[in-house]
XYZ file of C-alpha atoms in Angstrom:
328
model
C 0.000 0.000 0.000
C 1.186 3.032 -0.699
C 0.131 6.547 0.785
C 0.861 9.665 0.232
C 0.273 13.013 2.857
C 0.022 17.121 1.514
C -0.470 19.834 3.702
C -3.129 22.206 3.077
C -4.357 25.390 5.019
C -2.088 23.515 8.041
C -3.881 20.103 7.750
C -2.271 16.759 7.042
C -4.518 15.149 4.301
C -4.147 11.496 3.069
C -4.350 9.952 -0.590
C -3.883 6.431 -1.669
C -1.916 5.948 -5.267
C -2.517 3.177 -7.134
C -0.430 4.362 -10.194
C 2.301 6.394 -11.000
C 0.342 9.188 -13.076
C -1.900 9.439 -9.531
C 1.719 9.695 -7.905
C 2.863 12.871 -9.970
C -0.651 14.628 -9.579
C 0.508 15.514 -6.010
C 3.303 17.189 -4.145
C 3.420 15.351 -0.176
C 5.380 15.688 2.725
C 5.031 12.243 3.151
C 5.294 8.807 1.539
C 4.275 6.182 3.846
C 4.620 2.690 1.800
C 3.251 -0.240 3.743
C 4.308 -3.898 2.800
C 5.133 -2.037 -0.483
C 5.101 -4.231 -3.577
C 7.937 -4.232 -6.616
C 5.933 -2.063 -8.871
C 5.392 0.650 -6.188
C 8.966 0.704 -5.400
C 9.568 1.091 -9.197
C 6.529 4.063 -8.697
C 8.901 5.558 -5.990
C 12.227 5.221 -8.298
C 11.223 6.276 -11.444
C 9.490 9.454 -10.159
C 11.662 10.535 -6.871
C 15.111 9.329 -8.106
C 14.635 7.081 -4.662
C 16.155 3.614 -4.291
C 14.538 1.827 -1.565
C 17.445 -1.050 -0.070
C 16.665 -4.153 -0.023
C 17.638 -4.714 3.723
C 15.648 -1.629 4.588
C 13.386 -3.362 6.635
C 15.821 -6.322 8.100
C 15.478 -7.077 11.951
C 19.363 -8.341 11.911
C 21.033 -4.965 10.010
C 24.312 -3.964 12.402
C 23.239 -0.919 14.677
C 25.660 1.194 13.352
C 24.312 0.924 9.831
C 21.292 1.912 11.456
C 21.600 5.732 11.446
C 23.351 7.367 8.424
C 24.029 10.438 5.600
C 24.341 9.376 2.325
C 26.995 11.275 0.426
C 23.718 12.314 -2.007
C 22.063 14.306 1.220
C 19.838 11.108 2.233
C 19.463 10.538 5.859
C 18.738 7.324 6.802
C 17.006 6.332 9.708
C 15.993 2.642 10.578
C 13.859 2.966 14.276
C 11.113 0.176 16.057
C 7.646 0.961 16.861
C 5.763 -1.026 19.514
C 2.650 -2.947 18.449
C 1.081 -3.624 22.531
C -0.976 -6.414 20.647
C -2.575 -8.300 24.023
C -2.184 -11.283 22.295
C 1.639 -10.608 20.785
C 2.881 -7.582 21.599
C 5.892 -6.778 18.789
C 8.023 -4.075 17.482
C 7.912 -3.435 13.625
C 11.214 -2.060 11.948
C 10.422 1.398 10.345
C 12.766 2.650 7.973
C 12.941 6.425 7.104
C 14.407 8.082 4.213
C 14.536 12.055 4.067
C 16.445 14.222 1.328
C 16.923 17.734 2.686
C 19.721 18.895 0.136
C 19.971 17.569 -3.515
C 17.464 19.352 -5.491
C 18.033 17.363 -8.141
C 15.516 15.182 -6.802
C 12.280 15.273 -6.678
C 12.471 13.448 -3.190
C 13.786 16.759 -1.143
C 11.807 17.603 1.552
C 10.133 14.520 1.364
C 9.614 11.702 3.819
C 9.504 8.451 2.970
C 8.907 5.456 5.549
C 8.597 1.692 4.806
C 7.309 -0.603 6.941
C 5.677 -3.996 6.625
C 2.616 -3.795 8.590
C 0.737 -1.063 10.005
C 1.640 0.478 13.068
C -0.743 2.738 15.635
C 1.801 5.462 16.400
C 0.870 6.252 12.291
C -2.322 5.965 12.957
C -2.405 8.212 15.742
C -0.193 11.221 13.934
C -2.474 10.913 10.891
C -5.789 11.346 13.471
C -3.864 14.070 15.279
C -2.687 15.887 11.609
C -6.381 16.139 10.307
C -7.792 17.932 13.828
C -5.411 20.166 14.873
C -4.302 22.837 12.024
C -0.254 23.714 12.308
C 0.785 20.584 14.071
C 2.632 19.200 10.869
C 5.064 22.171 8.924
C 7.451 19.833 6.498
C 8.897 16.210 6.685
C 11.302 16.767 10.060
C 8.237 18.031 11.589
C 6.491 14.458 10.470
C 9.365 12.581 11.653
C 9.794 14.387 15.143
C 5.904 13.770 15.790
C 5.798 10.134 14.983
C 8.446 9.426 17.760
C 6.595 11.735 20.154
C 3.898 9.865 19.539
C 5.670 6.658 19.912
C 6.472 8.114 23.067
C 3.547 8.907 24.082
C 1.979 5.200 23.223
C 4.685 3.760 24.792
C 3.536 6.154 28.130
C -0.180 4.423 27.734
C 0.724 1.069 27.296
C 3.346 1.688 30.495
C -0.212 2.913 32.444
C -1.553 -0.483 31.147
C 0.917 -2.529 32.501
C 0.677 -1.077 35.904
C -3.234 -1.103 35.720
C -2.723 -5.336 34.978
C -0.008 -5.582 37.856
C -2.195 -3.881 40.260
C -4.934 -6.993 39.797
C -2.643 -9.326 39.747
C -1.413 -8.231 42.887
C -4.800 -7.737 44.659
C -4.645 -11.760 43.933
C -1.545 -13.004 44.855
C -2.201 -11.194 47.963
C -5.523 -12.145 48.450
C -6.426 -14.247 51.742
C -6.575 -18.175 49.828
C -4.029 -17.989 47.058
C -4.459 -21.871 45.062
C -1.856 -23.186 43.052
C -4.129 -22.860 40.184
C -4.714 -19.136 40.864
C -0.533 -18.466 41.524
C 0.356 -20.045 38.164
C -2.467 -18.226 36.085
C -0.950 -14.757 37.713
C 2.620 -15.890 37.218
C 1.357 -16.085 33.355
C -0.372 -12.643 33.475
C 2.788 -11.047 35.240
C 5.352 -12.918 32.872
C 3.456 -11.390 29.895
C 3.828 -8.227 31.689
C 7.247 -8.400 31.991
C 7.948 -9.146 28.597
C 6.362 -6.461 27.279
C 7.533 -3.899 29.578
C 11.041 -5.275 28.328
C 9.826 -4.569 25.218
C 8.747 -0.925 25.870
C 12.132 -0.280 27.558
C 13.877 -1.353 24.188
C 11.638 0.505 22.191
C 11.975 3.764 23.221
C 15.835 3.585 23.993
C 15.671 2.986 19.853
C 13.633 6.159 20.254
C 16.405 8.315 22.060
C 18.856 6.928 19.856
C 16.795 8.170 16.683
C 16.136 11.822 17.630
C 19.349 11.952 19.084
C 20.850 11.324 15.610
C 18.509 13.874 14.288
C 19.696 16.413 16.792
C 23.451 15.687 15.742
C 23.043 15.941 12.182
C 21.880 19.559 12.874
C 18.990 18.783 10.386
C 16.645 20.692 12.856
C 15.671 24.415 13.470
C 15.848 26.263 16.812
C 12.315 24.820 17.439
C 12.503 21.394 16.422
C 15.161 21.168 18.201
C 14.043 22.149 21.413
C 10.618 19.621 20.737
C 13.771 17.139 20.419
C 15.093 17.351 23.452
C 11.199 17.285 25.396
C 11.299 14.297 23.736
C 14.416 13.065 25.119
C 13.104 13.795 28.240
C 9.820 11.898 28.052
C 11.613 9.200 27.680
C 14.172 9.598 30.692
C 11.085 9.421 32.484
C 9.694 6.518 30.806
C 13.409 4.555 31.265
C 12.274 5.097 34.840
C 9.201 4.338 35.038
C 10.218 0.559 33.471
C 12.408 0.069 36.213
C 9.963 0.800 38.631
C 7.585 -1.459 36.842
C 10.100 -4.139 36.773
C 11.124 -4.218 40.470
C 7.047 -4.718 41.125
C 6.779 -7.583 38.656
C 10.300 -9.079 40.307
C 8.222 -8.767 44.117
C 5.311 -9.904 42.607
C 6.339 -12.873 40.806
C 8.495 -13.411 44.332
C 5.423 -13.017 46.201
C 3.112 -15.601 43.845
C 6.355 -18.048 44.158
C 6.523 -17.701 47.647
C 2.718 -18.825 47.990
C 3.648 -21.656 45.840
C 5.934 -22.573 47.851
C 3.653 -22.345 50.986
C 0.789 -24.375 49.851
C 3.323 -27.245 48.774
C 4.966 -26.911 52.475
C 1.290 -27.251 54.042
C 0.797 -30.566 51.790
C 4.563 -31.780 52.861
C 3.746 -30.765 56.700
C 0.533 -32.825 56.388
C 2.196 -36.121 55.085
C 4.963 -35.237 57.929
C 2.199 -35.439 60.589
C 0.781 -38.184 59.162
C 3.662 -40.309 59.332
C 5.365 -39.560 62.865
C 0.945 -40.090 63.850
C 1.579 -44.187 61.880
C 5.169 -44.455 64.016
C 3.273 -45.863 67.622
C 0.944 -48.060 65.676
C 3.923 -49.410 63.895
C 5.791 -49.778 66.828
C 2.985 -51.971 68.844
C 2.654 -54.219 65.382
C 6.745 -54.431 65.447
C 6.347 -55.817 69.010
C 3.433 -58.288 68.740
C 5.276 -59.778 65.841
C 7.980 -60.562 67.384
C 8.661 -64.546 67.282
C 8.989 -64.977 71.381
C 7.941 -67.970 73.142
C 6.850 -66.101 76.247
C 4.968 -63.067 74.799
C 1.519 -63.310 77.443
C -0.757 -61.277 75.307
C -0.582 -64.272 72.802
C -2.263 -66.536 74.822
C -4.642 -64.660 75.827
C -8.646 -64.338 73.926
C -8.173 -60.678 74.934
C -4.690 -60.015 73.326
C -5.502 -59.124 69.712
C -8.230 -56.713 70.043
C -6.252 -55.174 73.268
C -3.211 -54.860 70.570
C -5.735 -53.253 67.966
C -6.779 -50.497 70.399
C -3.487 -50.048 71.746
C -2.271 -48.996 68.294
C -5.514 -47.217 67.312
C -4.982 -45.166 70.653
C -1.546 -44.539 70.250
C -2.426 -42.762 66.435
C -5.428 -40.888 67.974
C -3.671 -39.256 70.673
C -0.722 -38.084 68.646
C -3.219 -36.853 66.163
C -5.432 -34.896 68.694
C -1.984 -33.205 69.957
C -1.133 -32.481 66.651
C -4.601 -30.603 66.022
C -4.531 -28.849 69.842
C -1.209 -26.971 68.568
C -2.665 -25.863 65.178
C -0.164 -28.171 62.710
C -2.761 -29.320 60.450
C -4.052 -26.414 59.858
């Protein structure tokens, strides 16, 4: 898919191409190609003078190769987005290609991101662009919203991870904790975890992004300063995912250490049960012993005086064991 943004009277307004004459009718800002197919890359080439790499959108590329200036004026930026998906929460790889100096081309001052599936920080800029005149101004401005907004999403889904902990721990520290119950919180708090490990990564890709837009002096005086606020959001967010991870490491301590309770109270209960059997055993031990002179033997009384014996000898045990609260 590919999509294409203008400004006009301060708005950010949308068109999808589905040719190359509908491609040369306009004049964007933007150039948003989603799982873009060979002829739209061809689209892209033959009208923009724009080669898209083929390892644009690669998971593996080397970090360093991540952020660069093509001798041509072409900075390239390669950045993840977080997709909080409840069911499989992901990053997409997002690469960005901006021309700010060869005006040979009809790419200059033209963004250009590829992407392979859709991603809700876009989503949310293109909302934002349509309602509020004057947010968007060129490309930079375009590329400096989009991680605000990542930002931003990566501040709400942070909120959402704390409102989830906060159940989970109104469970684990709830009065009858089951083994069933700890292990379906341990699942809800590892899923947690893993994606506020996932939010952490994402926006230190973030800092690392605008950061390299702040070096390449690409920005005016107020971009710049919107660059750093940026920066800043996310110093707060870095903290606020170590905060989140010390409660998920207490909680998952605290569900474990239930666990580990309930399987002592089943241990402690066999325990009782078998120093309660040792008397009984002992009596049998004795009456089975192959003495000539044992009296009870010859006596009509002996066995069932043998059978109480032991049955009193596991009763009062027992009853001392339930008078002090152990089987409990």
């Amino acid at each position: 898919m590919l999509n294409i943004f203008t400004l006009a009277n301060g708005r950010l307004f949308q068109e999808e191409i589905e040719s190359l004459e509908e491609l040369s009718k306009f004049q964007p800002i933007w150039v948003d190609l989603e799982a873009p197919t060979v002829e739209e890359k061809r689209w892209i080439k033959q009208y923009y003078g724009l080669s898209i790499p083929e390892d644009a959108m690669d998971e593996d590329i080397e970090e360093s190769a991540r952020f660069y200036q093509e001798d041509n004026g072409e900075l390239h930026i390669r950045s993840d987005f977080l997709i909080a998906d409840e069911d499989e929460p992901r990053t997409v790889r997002v690469a960005f290609i901006l021309n700010q100096s060869n005006d040979a081309l009809r790419s200059r001052g033209v963004l250009f991101s590829i992407h392979d599936e859709d991603v809700p920080v876009f989503r949310l800029l293109r909302m934002r662009a349509r309602r509020a005149p004057g947010l968007i101004e060129d490309a930079k401005e375009v590329l400096l919203k989009l991680f605000d907004a990542d930002a931003e999403y990566s501040a709400d889904t942070l909120e959402g991870i704390y409102d989830q902990l906060e159940k989970a721990g109104k469970l684990v520290l709830s009065e009858d904790v089951t083994d069933a119950l700890a292990g379906d919180v341990l699942g809800a708090i590892a899923r947690q975890e893993d994606l506020n490990g996932r939010i952490r990564r994402n926006v230190m890709d973030t800092r690392r992004a605008v950061s390299f837009m702040m070096r390449s002096r690409m920005l005016n005086a107020d971009q710049f300063e919107e660059a750093r606020q940026i920066l800043r959001d996310i110093e707060s967010l870095d903290n606020h995912t170590a905060f989140l991870f010390d409660k998920i490491n207490f909680l998952m301590d605290a569900t474990v250490g239930f666990i580990n309770i309930n399987q002592n109270k089943i241990i402690k209960i066999f325990s009782v049960a078998s120093v309660a059997l040792l008397p009984p055993t002992l009596i049998a031990s004795i009456y089975g012993m192959n003495f000539q002179y044992m009296p009870e033997l010859n006596q009509t009384w002996g066995y069932p005086f043998a059978l109480a014996l032991m049955l009193a000898s596991a009763l009062v045990p027992m009853w001392y064991f339930r008078k002090r609260g152990w089987l409990k």
